[in-house]
Amino acid sequence: MVIYMTEFENEKEKRAEEERERVLLVGVDDGTDSGNFERSMDELKSLAKACLMEPVGVITQKMETINKGLYVGTGKVQEIKETAGILEADVILFDDALSPSQLQNLQKELGKPVLDRTTLILDIFERRARTREAKLQVESAKLKYLLPRLVGMHEALTRQGGASGSMSSRGAGEKKLELDRRRIERRIGELSRELIEVSKERQVQRKKRADARIPLVALVGYTNAGKSTILNAMIDAYVGDCEKKVLEKDMLFATLDTTVRRICTGNNKDFLLSDTVGFIHKLPHGLVKAFHSTLEEVGNADLLIHVVDYSDPHYREHIQTTKQTLSELNAGDIPVITVFNKVDKCEDLIPFPQMAGKDKVYISAKERESIAFLTDTIIDRIYADYVWGEFLIPYDKGGVLSYFMEHAHTERWTYEEKGTWIKVRCHKADRNKYREYLAERA
């Protein structure tokens, strides 16, 4: 079942559809990997659509070295300007992060608003953020990226000469720039303090989960690979509460907020499933940094489920991008199960669900059998460290007995003279922790 947007959000998106900006895409191929460049430009087009823009044309240039002043060659700037006029483009969108000077120079030469890939991704994140934490993180990343680029954004303001010294002696444009800069710096400070408080709350939640010893499984992978579909399917199968579902849509960065749900599979073999923000080629470093506290869910996971869109012709490159991002998050050493999803969309149809070696699974997240197969695979991995133990727990240690009943798989128990005898399958750490009550029978 797909979760649909609220009526208000639907209406808002419909209005945005009607007011789509026409955008001209521009990219530079440095010749190192043409296949990668083509993929990046295709992705830029998808990002523009995700930001409710209408791509009307593409201009590319082969250059060994990026022009430090204009990003593209001086002759290409004129071509971009003429093409934008012919196609009636409202915005010029570049496939790389532009420096403040490049942004300022291009806007002056082209006479139209100029955006780069980073700004576009930040805009998409801003649209998708729902929780307070995500909104704070996106705003912080956006302001930090905007701060050094204020000059380019205020190029239309007048610049009257003035003596050095107080702000009162400066021109109108310079005065506005300084005021904006101070306002942004102040707001960044406020956001940093708020995020520290939110991070403390998240750490408390993590500690409670760690104390409960419920394994944490994190869904990771390239954006639009099907992570949210898997989460929703597991909620359908094992939770049954539709209100706990997340937005599920065939779109880049359809969901942004990190969501954690408890998957109750029975026999005390529950686990927490976390749906994290998707990764993407050239993901802005500022965003990774801003979302660090949220992405710590990945670093604290007992198992990662790396979801791959197997129907995407560039899935191998997506795998590398995800691995690189996980390494940046210091999560490269956590056990991983690679899930090749959307197998049902492939021409060379592979039987599914099925294992492809120890750590690889082929599934279709829309098939109930696939979800059951994946769940069993997850349980086999996260409960591999569980061992059998027999304990004789005194009657005055009811808390210990309750702990085992809640966190272990209890096979049988009997009430005896000195206490309750139980046989359980529990975590190795719990067996060691309560070893004083061990009472194995012959």
XYZ file of C-alpha atoms in Angstrom:
442
model
C 0.000 0.000 0.000
C 1.336 3.441 -0.927
C 1.048 6.335 1.502
C -0.402 9.353 -0.247
C 0.287 12.975 0.553
C -2.258 15.035 2.478
C -4.869 16.987 0.518
C -3.033 20.218 1.321
C 0.295 18.858 0.032
C -1.399 17.526 -3.111
C -2.934 20.926 -3.806
C 0.389 22.630 -3.158
C 2.160 20.291 -5.599
C -0.528 20.791 -8.257
C -0.037 24.549 -8.102
C 3.721 24.046 -8.354
C 3.175 21.821 -11.429
C 1.288 24.635 -13.119
C 4.041 27.127 -12.295
C 6.990 24.949 -13.383
C 10.138 26.913 -14.167
C 11.777 26.121 -17.488
C 15.389 25.125 -16.901
C 18.407 24.764 -19.211
C 20.961 22.169 -18.034
C 24.705 22.766 -18.417
C 27.580 20.361 -17.747
C 31.315 20.014 -18.399
C 32.873 16.675 -19.405
C 36.527 16.565 -18.355
C 37.046 13.427 -20.445
C 37.978 11.134 -17.551
C 34.775 9.064 -17.704
C 32.224 9.952 -20.377
C 29.814 7.248 -19.193
C 29.840 8.726 -15.710
C 29.287 12.218 -17.135
C 26.241 11.110 -19.142
C 24.808 9.444 -16.055
C 25.386 12.602 -14.028
C 23.544 14.726 -16.604
C 20.617 12.274 -16.704
C 20.481 12.430 -12.936
C 20.553 16.244 -13.025
C 17.471 16.133 -15.252
C 15.705 13.863 -12.721
C 16.716 16.169 -9.865
C 15.274 19.150 -11.740
C 11.981 17.298 -12.186
C 11.996 16.330 -8.499
C 12.271 20.074 -7.767
C 9.230 20.643 -10.035
C 11.237 22.207 -12.864
C 10.821 21.501 -16.570
C 14.116 20.725 -18.376
C 13.943 22.311 -21.845
C 17.474 21.699 -23.120
C 20.986 20.453 -22.389
C 24.318 22.095 -23.237
C 27.606 20.283 -22.612
C 31.254 21.084 -23.202
C 34.397 18.961 -23.181
C 37.181 20.622 -21.201
C 40.212 19.150 -19.471
C 40.207 21.978 -16.913
C 37.219 23.865 -15.505
C 37.252 27.629 -16.187
C 37.914 29.170 -12.769
C 36.024 32.334 -13.640
C 33.032 31.050 -15.607
C 33.037 27.236 -15.151
C 32.591 26.887 -18.952
C 34.599 28.485 -21.769
C 33.918 32.136 -22.632
C 32.530 31.200 -26.065
C 30.190 28.652 -24.510
C 28.723 31.336 -22.232
C 27.359 33.172 -25.281
C 25.898 29.923 -26.639
C 24.179 29.285 -23.308
C 22.755 32.805 -23.296
C 21.396 32.525 -26.848
C 19.958 29.029 -26.283
C 18.289 30.120 -23.041
C 16.623 32.955 -24.964
C 15.427 30.685 -27.784
C 14.075 28.026 -25.374
C 12.624 30.673 -23.042
C 14.453 29.155 -20.077
C 13.789 30.796 -16.712
C 16.807 29.279 -14.944
C 20.269 27.999 -15.931
C 21.264 24.879 -13.950
C 24.889 23.689 -13.745
C 25.872 20.092 -12.903
C 28.600 20.980 -10.397
C 28.977 23.183 -7.340
C 29.838 26.697 -8.505
C 32.272 28.881 -6.605
C 30.995 32.277 -5.381
C 32.949 34.069 -8.145
C 31.665 31.694 -10.860
C 28.091 32.236 -9.680
C 28.493 36.009 -9.690
C 30.204 36.105 -13.114
C 27.697 33.750 -14.776
C 24.681 35.665 -13.517
C 26.215 38.875 -14.802
C 26.959 37.370 -18.224
C 23.741 35.386 -18.672
C 21.272 37.840 -17.185
C 19.226 34.979 -15.709
C 19.083 33.179 -12.355
C 21.855 30.572 -12.070
C 21.675 27.466 -9.876
C 24.196 24.689 -9.286
C 23.666 21.024 -8.426
C 24.254 21.566 -4.708
C 21.661 24.336 -4.442
C 19.157 22.163 -6.310
C 19.647 19.207 -3.933
C 19.352 21.547 -0.948
C 16.058 22.882 -2.372
C 14.737 19.327 -2.774
C 15.726 18.473 0.791
C 13.981 21.626 1.994
C 10.775 20.551 0.234
C 10.909 16.998 1.603
C 11.860 17.693 5.243
C 9.005 16.878 7.619
C 10.413 16.462 11.145
C 11.817 19.329 13.186
C 15.300 17.817 13.140
C 15.364 17.407 9.352
C 14.153 20.982 8.836
C 16.851 22.320 11.150
C 19.552 20.271 9.417
C 18.533 21.367 5.923
C 18.258 25.028 6.896
C 21.698 24.911 8.510
C 23.314 23.299 5.449
C 21.592 25.739 3.091
C 22.634 28.837 5.034
C 26.243 27.653 5.302
C 26.318 27.127 1.533
C 24.596 30.459 0.864
C 26.809 32.607 3.091
C 29.890 32.930 0.806
C 27.617 33.330 -2.257
C 25.708 36.407 -1.095
C 27.586 38.712 -3.473
C 26.418 36.799 -6.532
C 22.858 36.802 -5.256
C 22.781 40.561 -4.681
C 24.413 41.597 -7.929
C 21.401 43.720 -8.911
C 21.751 45.953 -5.848
C 23.391 49.348 -6.321
C 26.984 49.777 -5.197
C 27.625 53.429 -4.256
C 31.070 54.389 -3.160
C 31.739 55.132 0.485
C 34.563 55.629 2.891
C 35.740 52.740 5.001
C 34.469 52.506 8.526
C 30.950 52.216 9.850
C 28.122 50.578 7.939
C 26.315 53.926 7.691
C 28.937 55.128 5.201
C 28.494 52.158 2.842
C 26.405 51.897 -0.308
C 22.912 50.394 -0.221
C 24.026 47.108 -1.763
C 27.024 46.726 0.526
C 24.916 47.596 3.574
C 22.310 44.952 2.659
C 25.027 42.346 2.113
C 26.506 43.003 5.549
C 23.110 42.880 7.242
C 22.242 39.628 5.457
C 25.600 38.129 6.357
C 25.160 38.975 10.048
C 21.581 37.703 10.058
C 22.650 34.408 8.467
C 25.586 33.943 10.848
C 23.291 34.576 13.811
C 20.730 32.091 12.488
C 23.423 29.423 11.888
C 24.450 29.798 15.536
C 20.838 29.377 16.689
C 20.416 26.280 14.501
C 23.626 24.736 15.834
C 22.384 25.105 19.417
C 18.965 23.646 18.571
C 20.558 20.710 16.752
C 22.757 19.936 19.759
C 19.620 19.667 21.914
C 17.851 17.457 19.345
C 20.976 15.301 19.099
C 20.926 14.798 22.893
C 17.308 13.596 22.658
C 18.288 11.143 19.911
C 21.185 9.840 22.028
C 18.764 9.159 24.903
C 16.513 7.202 22.516
C 19.530 5.200 21.276
C 20.568 4.384 24.850
C 17.075 3.091 25.652
C 17.163 0.867 22.561
C 20.656 -0.368 23.444
C 19.551 -1.199 26.996
C 16.590 -3.141 25.593
C 19.064 -5.064 23.427
C 16.847 -4.958 20.343
C 18.983 -5.288 17.176
C 18.999 -2.228 14.910
C 18.863 -2.825 11.147
C 19.372 0.175 8.832
C 18.171 0.444 5.241
C 20.772 2.269 3.154
C 21.324 2.815 -0.532
C 20.985 5.112 -3.497
C 17.945 7.378 -3.598
C 14.826 5.794 -5.141
C 16.162 2.238 -4.767
C 13.084 1.104 -2.817
C 14.064 1.497 0.854
C 10.748 3.055 1.884
C 8.830 0.390 -0.058
C 10.621 -2.331 1.934
C 9.936 -0.550 5.239
C 6.235 -0.133 4.412
C 5.941 -3.752 3.270
C 7.415 -4.979 6.563
C 5.039 -2.725 8.507
C 2.163 -4.249 6.514
C 3.335 -7.792 7.210
C 4.428 -7.553 10.849
C 3.028 -4.356 12.407
C -0.291 -3.719 10.686
C -0.471 -0.023 11.631
C -0.827 2.066 8.454
C -0.131 5.268 10.380
C 3.433 4.080 10.949
C 4.155 4.015 7.218
C 6.290 6.570 5.376
C 5.795 8.369 2.080
C 6.451 6.026 -0.832
C 6.849 7.564 -4.293
C 8.827 6.924 -7.489
C 10.933 10.068 -7.146
C 14.444 11.069 -6.074
C 14.509 11.897 -2.345
C 10.767 11.227 -1.917
C 11.477 10.617 1.786
C 14.087 12.475 3.773
C 13.455 11.999 7.484
C 15.044 9.040 9.245
C 12.306 6.707 10.500
C 12.707 3.831 12.986
C 10.024 1.157 13.339
C 9.889 -1.980 15.510
C 9.295 -5.100 13.392
C 7.567 -7.744 15.539
C 8.235 -11.130 13.937
C 7.276 -13.273 16.941
C 9.280 -15.587 19.251
C 11.036 -12.568 20.747
C 12.979 -12.059 17.536
C 11.980 -8.449 16.984
C 14.275 -5.878 15.431
C 14.267 -2.144 14.800
C 14.257 -1.137 11.134
C 15.591 2.297 10.224
C 14.882 4.002 6.878
C 17.584 6.602 6.202
C 17.987 9.369 3.642
C 19.080 8.090 0.230
C 22.542 8.749 -1.171
C 23.328 10.243 -4.568
C 26.267 10.978 -6.871
C 27.930 14.270 -5.830
C 25.938 14.435 -2.596
C 26.897 17.833 -1.093
C 29.415 17.381 1.706
C 27.553 20.013 3.745
C 24.464 17.829 3.727
C 26.358 14.760 4.919
C 27.806 16.898 7.704
C 24.439 18.496 8.577
C 22.702 15.123 8.685
C 25.489 13.506 10.684
C 23.426 13.061 13.864
C 20.583 11.500 11.869
C 22.920 9.279 9.881
C 24.454 8.046 13.135
C 21.581 5.548 13.033
C 23.606 3.916 10.253
C 26.827 3.921 12.262
C 25.098 2.368 15.287
C 23.319 -0.360 13.323
C 23.981 -4.045 13.935
C 23.279 -4.805 10.274
C 22.986 -2.730 7.097
C 20.544 -3.619 4.328
C 22.065 -2.098 1.184
C 19.113 -1.732 -1.192
C 20.042 -1.617 -4.891
C 17.694 -0.859 -7.800
C 18.680 -3.839 -9.954
C 16.591 -2.529 -12.874
C 18.705 0.637 -13.122
C 21.434 0.253 -15.784
C 23.816 2.237 -13.545
C 23.276 0.129 -10.422
C 26.975 -0.807 -10.183
C 27.944 2.873 -9.973
C 25.209 3.403 -7.374
C 26.712 0.618 -5.262
C 30.110 2.348 -5.323
C 28.569 5.716 -4.383
C 26.790 4.129 -1.410
C 29.950 2.332 -0.255
C 31.923 5.579 -0.468
C 29.303 7.481 1.558
C 29.160 4.721 4.187
C 32.927 4.928 4.492
C 32.640 8.683 5.118
C 30.136 7.905 7.884
C 32.589 5.408 9.457
C 30.083 2.636 8.763
C 32.178 0.668 6.288
C 32.885 -2.199 8.706
C 29.279 -2.973 9.715
C 27.926 -6.293 8.344
C 25.926 -5.796 5.132
C 23.301 -7.710 3.198
C 23.017 -6.402 -0.364
C 19.409 -6.535 -1.554
C 18.952 -6.381 -5.332
C 15.442 -4.950 -5.531
C 12.985 -4.442 -8.441
C 14.030 -7.719 -10.061
C 10.505 -7.964 -11.487
C 11.286 -4.982 -13.759
C 14.323 -6.615 -15.377
C 14.278 -8.122 -18.862
C 16.643 -10.938 -17.848
C 14.231 -12.015 -15.120
C 16.021 -13.707 -12.221
C 13.977 -16.107 -10.064
C 13.118 -14.325 -6.837
C 13.301 -14.304 -3.940
C 16.608 -16.113 -3.738
C 20.055 -15.893 -2.208
C 23.052 -15.153 -4.404
C 25.766 -16.158 -2.003
C 25.914 -15.469 1.729
C 25.298 -11.711 1.698
C 23.246 -11.067 -1.473
C 19.506 -11.385 -2.014
C 17.313 -10.914 -5.108
C 13.788 -9.669 -4.342
C 10.861 -7.532 -5.451
C 9.731 -5.396 -2.508
C 6.161 -5.436 -3.821
C 5.956 -9.237 -3.466
C 4.932 -10.506 -0.014
C 7.019 -13.666 -0.456
C 10.115 -11.520 -1.032
C 9.517 -9.557 2.172
C 9.103 -12.769 4.187
C 12.310 -14.153 2.640
C 14.242 -10.953 3.408
C 12.933 -10.865 6.980
C 14.063 -14.461 7.599
C 17.481 -13.604 6.149
C 17.780 -10.598 8.467
C 16.772 -12.639 11.538
C 19.300 -15.371 10.707
C 22.060 -12.734 10.610
C 21.195 -10.539 13.603
C 20.414 -13.475 15.875
C 23.494 -15.477 14.872
C 25.152 -14.460 18.172
C 22.307 -15.917 20.216
C 23.024 -19.070 22.220
C 21.044 -21.537 24.332
C 21.208 -21.228 28.088
C 19.509 -22.780 31.127
C 19.030 -20.614 34.204
C 17.678 -21.090 37.715
C 16.431 -17.669 38.777
C 15.547 -17.104 42.469
C 12.020 -15.919 43.140
C 13.317 -12.628 44.596
C 15.007 -11.856 41.235
C 11.807 -11.291 39.287
C 13.441 -8.524 37.246
C 15.934 -10.984 35.724
C 13.139 -13.398 34.832
C 11.119 -10.580 33.233
C 14.168 -9.518 31.229
C 14.606 -12.994 29.722
C 10.888 -13.306 29.010
C 10.974 -10.011 27.111
C 14.324 -10.225 25.315
C 14.964 -13.923 24.716
C 13.260 -16.838 23.022
C 11.936 -18.964 25.888
C 11.584 -22.642 25.033
C 10.250 -23.873 28.384
C 10.219 -23.149 32.106
C 9.265 -24.840 35.400
C 8.713 -23.596 38.940
C 11.054 -25.296 41.407
C 11.855 -25.042 45.091
C 14.684 -22.509 44.727
C 13.301 -20.529 41.836
C 12.161 -20.561 38.219
C 14.107 -22.791 35.849
C 14.069 -21.605 32.222
C 15.664 -22.688 28.961
C 16.142 -19.751 26.606
C 17.940 -18.682 23.445
C 19.537 -15.367 24.348
C 22.370 -13.070 23.323
C 25.866 -14.168 24.304
C 26.274 -10.958 26.306
C 23.143 -11.721 28.353
C 24.316 -15.281 29.009
C 27.613 -13.924 30.342
C 25.906 -11.145 32.305
C 23.652 -13.570 34.191
C 26.045 -16.527 34.301
C 25.684 -16.747 38.129
C 22.185 -18.188 37.510
C 23.297 -20.784 34.955
C 21.966 -24.234 35.872
C 22.372 -26.563 32.959
C 20.794 -29.957 33.325
C 22.265 -33.229 32.124
